[in-house]
Coordinates of C-alpha atoms and ligand atoms in Angstrom, one line a residue:
X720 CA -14.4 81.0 60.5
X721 CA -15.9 82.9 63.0
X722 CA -18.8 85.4 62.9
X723 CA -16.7 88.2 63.1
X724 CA -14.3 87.3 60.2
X725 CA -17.2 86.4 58.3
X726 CA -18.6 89.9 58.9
X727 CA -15.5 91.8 57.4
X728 CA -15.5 89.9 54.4
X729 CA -18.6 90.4 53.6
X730 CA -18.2 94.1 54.2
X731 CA -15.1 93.6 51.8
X732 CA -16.7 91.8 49.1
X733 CA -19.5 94.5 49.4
X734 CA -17.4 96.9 48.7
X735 CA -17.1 95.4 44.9
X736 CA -20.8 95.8 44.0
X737 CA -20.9 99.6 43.8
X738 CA -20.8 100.5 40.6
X739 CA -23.2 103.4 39.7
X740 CA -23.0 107.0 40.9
X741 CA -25.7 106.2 44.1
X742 CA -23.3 103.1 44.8
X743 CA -20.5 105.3 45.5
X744 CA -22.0 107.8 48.1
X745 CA -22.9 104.3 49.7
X746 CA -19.8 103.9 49.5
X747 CA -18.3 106.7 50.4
X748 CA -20.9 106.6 54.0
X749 CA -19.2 102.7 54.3
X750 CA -16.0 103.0 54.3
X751 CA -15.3 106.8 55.2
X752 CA -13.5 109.5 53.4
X753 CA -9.7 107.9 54.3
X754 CA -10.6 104.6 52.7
X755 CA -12.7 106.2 49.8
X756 CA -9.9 106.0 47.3
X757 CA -8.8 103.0 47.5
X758 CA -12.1 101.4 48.2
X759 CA -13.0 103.3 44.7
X760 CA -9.8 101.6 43.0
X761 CA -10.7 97.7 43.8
X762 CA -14.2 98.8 42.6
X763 CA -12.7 99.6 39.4
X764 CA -10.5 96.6 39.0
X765 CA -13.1 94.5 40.1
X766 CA -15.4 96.0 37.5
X767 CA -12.2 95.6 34.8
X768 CA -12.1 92.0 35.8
X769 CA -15.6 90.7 35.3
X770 CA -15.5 92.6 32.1
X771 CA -12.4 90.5 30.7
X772 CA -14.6 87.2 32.1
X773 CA -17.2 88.7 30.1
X774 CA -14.9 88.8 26.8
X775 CA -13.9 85.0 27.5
X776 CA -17.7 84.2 27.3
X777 CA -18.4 85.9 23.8
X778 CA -15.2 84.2 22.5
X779 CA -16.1 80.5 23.8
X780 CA -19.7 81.1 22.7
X781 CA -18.6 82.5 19.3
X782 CA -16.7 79.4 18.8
X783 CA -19.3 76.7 19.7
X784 CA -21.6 79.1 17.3
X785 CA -19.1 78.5 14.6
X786 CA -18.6 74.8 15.6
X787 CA -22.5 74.4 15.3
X788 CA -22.5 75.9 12.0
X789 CA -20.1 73.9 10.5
X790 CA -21.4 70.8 11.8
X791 CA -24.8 71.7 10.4
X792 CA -23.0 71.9 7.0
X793 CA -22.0 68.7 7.2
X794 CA -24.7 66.4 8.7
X795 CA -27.3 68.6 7.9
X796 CA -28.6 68.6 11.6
X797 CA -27.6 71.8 14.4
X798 CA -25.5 69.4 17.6
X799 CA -26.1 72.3 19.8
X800 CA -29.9 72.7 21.4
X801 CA -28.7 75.7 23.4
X802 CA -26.1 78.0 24.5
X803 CA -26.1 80.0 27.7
X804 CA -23.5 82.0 29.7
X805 CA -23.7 83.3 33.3
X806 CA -21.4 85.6 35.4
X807 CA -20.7 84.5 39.1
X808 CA -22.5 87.1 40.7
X809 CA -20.3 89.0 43.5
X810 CA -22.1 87.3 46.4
X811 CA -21.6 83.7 45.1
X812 CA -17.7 84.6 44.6
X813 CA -17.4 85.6 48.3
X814 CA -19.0 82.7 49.5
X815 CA -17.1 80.7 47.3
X816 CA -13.3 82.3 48.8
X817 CA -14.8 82.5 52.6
X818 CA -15.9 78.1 52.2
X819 CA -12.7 78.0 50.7
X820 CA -10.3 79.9 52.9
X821 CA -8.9 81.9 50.1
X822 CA -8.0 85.6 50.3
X823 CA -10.6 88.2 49.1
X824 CA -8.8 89.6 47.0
X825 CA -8.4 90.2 42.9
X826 CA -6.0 87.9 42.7
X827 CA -7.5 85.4 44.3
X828 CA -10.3 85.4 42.4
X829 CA -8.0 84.8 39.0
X830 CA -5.9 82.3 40.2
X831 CA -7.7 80.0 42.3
X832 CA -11.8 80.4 41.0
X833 CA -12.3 78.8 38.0
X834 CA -15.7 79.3 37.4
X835 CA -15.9 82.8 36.9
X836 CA -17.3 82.7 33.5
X837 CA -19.5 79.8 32.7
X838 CA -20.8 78.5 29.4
X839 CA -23.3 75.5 29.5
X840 CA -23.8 74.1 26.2
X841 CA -26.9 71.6 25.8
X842 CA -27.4 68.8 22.6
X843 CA -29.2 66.8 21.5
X844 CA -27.0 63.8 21.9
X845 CA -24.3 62.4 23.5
X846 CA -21.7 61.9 21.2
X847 CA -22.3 65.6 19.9
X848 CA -21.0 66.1 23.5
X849 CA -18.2 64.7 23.1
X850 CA -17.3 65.3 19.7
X851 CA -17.7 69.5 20.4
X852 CA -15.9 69.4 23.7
X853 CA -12.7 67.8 21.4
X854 CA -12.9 70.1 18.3
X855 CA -13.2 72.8 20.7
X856 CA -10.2 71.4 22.6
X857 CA -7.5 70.8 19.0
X858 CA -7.9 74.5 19.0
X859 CA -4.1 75.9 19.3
X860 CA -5.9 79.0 21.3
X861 CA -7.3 76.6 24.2
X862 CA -5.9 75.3 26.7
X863 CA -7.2 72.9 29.1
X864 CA -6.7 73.2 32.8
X865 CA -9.0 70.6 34.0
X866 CA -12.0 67.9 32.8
X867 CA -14.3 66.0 35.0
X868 CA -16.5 63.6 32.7
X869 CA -19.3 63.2 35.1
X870 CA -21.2 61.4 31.8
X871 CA -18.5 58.6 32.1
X872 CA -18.3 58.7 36.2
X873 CA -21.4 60.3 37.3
X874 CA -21.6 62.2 40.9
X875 CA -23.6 59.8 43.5
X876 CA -26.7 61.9 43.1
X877 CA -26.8 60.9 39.3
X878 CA -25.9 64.3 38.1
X879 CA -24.1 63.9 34.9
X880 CA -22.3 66.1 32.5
X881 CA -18.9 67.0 31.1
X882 CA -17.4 69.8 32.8
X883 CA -13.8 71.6 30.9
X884 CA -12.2 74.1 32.5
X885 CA -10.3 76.4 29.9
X886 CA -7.6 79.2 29.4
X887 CA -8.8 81.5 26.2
X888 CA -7.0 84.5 25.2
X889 CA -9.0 87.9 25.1
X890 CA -7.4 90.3 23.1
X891 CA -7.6 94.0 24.2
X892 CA -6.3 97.2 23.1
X893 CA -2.7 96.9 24.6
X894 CA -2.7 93.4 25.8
X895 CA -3.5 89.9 25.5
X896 CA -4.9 88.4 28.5
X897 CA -5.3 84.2 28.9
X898 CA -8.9 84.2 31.0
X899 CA -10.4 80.5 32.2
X900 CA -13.8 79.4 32.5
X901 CA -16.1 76.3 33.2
X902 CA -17.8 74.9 29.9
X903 CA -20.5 72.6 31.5
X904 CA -21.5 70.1 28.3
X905 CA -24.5 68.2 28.8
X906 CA -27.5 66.6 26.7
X907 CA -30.9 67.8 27.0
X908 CA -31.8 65.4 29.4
X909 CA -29.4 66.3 31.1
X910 CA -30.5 69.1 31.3
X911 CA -33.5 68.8 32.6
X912 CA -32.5 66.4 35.5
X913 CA -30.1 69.4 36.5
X914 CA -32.5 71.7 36.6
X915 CA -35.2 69.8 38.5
X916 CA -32.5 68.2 40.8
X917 CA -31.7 71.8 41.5
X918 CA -34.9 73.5 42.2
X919 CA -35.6 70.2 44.5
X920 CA -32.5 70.8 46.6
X921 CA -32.7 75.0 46.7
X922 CA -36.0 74.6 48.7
X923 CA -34.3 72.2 51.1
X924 CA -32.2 73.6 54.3
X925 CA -31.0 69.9 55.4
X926 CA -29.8 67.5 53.6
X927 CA -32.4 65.3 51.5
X928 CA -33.9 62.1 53.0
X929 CA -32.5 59.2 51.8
X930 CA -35.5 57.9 49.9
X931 CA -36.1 60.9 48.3
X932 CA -32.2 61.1 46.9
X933 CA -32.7 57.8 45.8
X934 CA -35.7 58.7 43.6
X935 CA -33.8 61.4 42.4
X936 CA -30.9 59.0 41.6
X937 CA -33.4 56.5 39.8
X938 CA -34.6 59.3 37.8
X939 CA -31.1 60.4 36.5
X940 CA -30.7 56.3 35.3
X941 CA -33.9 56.9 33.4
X942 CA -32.9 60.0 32.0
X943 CA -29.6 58.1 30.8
X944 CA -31.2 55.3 29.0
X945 CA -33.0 57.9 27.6
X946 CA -30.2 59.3 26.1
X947 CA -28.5 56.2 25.2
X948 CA -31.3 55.0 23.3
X949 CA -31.7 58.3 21.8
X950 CA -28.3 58.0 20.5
X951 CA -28.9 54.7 18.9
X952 CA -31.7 56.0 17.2
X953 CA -30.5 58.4 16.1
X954 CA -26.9 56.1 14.5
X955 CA -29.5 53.8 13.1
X956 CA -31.4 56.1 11.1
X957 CA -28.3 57.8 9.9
X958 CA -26.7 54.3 8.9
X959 CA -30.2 53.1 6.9
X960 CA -30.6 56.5 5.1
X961 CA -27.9 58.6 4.8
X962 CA -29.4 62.1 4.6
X963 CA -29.2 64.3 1.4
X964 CA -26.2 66.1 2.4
X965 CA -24.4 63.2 4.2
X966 CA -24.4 61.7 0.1
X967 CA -23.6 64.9 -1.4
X968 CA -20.1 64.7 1.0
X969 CA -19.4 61.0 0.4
X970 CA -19.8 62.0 -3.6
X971 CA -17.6 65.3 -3.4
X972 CA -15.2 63.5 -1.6
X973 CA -15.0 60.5 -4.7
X974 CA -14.3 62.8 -6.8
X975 CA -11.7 64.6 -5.3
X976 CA -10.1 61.2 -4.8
X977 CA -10.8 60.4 -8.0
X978 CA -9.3 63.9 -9.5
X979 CA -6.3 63.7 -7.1
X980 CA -5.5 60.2 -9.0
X981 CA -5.8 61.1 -12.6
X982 CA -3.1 64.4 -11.6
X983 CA -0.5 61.8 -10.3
X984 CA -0.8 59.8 -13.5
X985 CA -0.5 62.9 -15.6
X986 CA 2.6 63.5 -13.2
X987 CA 3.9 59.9 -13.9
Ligands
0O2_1175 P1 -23.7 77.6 39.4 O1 -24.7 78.6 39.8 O2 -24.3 76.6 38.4 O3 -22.4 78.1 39.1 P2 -15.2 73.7 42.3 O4 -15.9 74.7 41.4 O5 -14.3 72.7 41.4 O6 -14.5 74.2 43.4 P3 -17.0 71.5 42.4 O7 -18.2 71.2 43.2 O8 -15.9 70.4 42.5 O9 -16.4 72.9 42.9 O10 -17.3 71.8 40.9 P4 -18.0 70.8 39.9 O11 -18.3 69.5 40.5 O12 -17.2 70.8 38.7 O13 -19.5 71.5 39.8 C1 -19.6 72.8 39.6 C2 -20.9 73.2 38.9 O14 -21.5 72.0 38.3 C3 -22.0 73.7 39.8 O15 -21.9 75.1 39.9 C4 -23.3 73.3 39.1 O16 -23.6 74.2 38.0 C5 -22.9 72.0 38.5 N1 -23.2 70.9 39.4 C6 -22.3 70.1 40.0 N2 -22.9 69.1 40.7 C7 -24.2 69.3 40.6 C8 -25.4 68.6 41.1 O17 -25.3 67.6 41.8 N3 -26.6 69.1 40.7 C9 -26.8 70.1 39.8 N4 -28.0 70.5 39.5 N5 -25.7 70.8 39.3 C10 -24.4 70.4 39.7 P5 -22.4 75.8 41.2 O18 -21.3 76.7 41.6 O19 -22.9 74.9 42.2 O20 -23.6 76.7 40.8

């Protein structure tokens, strides 16, 4: 793309970051009066639209919050560590449409960006991992578009996590609207390789020397013997002493058994 091209989308995507009353003399003085209107419509639409993203967040983050709650009931311990959600800022959705050759437009953005609205959601453990990202997936409201288990296959720098991309229903005054976003599921960790990996590569221009991404790469094995040792641990000590509440289920659930049997012979 030349510079040119790259020049009028940028003045383009621009256009959808005015939103308070200064923003729009800005934007009146960018685009002139002819274009004011229209310019002024997409400005609203695009506003409209990272609202509904906005609603898909609180709905996938309400339902991990209830997972985590009933979980805790159960075996007496929280899965999640942390939730966090982040909206693709207007810059990094241009960039992502221009490296993409995708229109800028609205539509676009819906139908071919899938990460939009992202919700990262870090435990303590693998299998909680795994056993959120599938009772969040039997739910009839969900629909999954796409997963990439980089915990089973992991990218070639070592960065590992399990990435879902989802369709969630947002319900508004007159409508229901299906919305997708990225969950990113990882362990703490994890985590914490991501976020050092990160801040590594943002200071680099050029690509990392090969030593260095190899470092990087042992680190991310160490950081996943970590967490499957972490996971054994944490198996054995569940299997040696079952908890207080882990006892109190097994025992409610004999005696529902046990109730369920004397009703059939009263049946019989
Ligand atoms: P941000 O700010 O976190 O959103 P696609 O979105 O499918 O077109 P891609 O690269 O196939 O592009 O998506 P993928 O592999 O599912 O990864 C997207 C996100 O995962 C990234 O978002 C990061 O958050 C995270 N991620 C993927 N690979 C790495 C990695 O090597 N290191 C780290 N630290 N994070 C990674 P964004 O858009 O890059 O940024």
């Amino acid at each position: 793309m030349n510079q040119g091209t790259k020049a009028r989308y940028a003045c383009d995507m621009d256009k959808l970051q005015y939103q308070t009353l200064d923003d729009i003399e800005r934007l009146r003085t960018a685009v002139g009066p002819d274009r004011m209107e229209h310019a002024l419509q997409k400005t609203l639409e695009f506003a409209r639209l990272m609202t509904y993203y906005r609603c898909a967040m609180m709905e996938i983050e309400t339902k991990f919050k209830v997972l985590n709650e009933e979980f805790s009931l159960r075996f007496d311990r929280q899965p999640i560590n942390s939730i966090t959600t982040r909206l693709k800022n207007p810059l990094s959705i241009q960039e992502k449409l221009v490296h993409k050759g995708l229109p800028l437009s609205l539509e676009s953005i819906e139908r071919d960006l899938h990460d939009i609205a992202g919700i990262r959601v870090v435990c303590s453990f693998i299998e909680d991992v795994y056993m959120l990202a599938d009772a969040l997936l039997k739910q009839d409201d969900i629909t999954l578009i796409e997963k990439k288990d980089y915990i089973a296959d992991p990218k070639p720098n070592g960065y590992r996590s399990l990435h879902l991309i989802v369709e969630v229903p947002i319900f508004l005054e007159h409508e229901k609207r299906m919305m997708k976003a990225e969950i990113q599921l990882r362990t703490i960790a994890m985590d914490s390789w991501a976020c050092m990996e990160h801040q590594l590569r943002y200071k680099k221009d050029d690509e990392l020397d090969i030593q260095i991404a190899e470092e990087i790469q042992a680190c991310a094995e160490l950081s996943a013997t970590l967490d499957r040792k972490m996971n054994w641990l944490k198996n054995q000590i569940a299997s040696e002493s079952p908890d207080d509440s882990f006892k109190l289920h097994k025992e409610m659930e004999r005696i529902r058994s046990s109730l369920s049997r004397t009703q059939d012979q009263q049946k019989d």
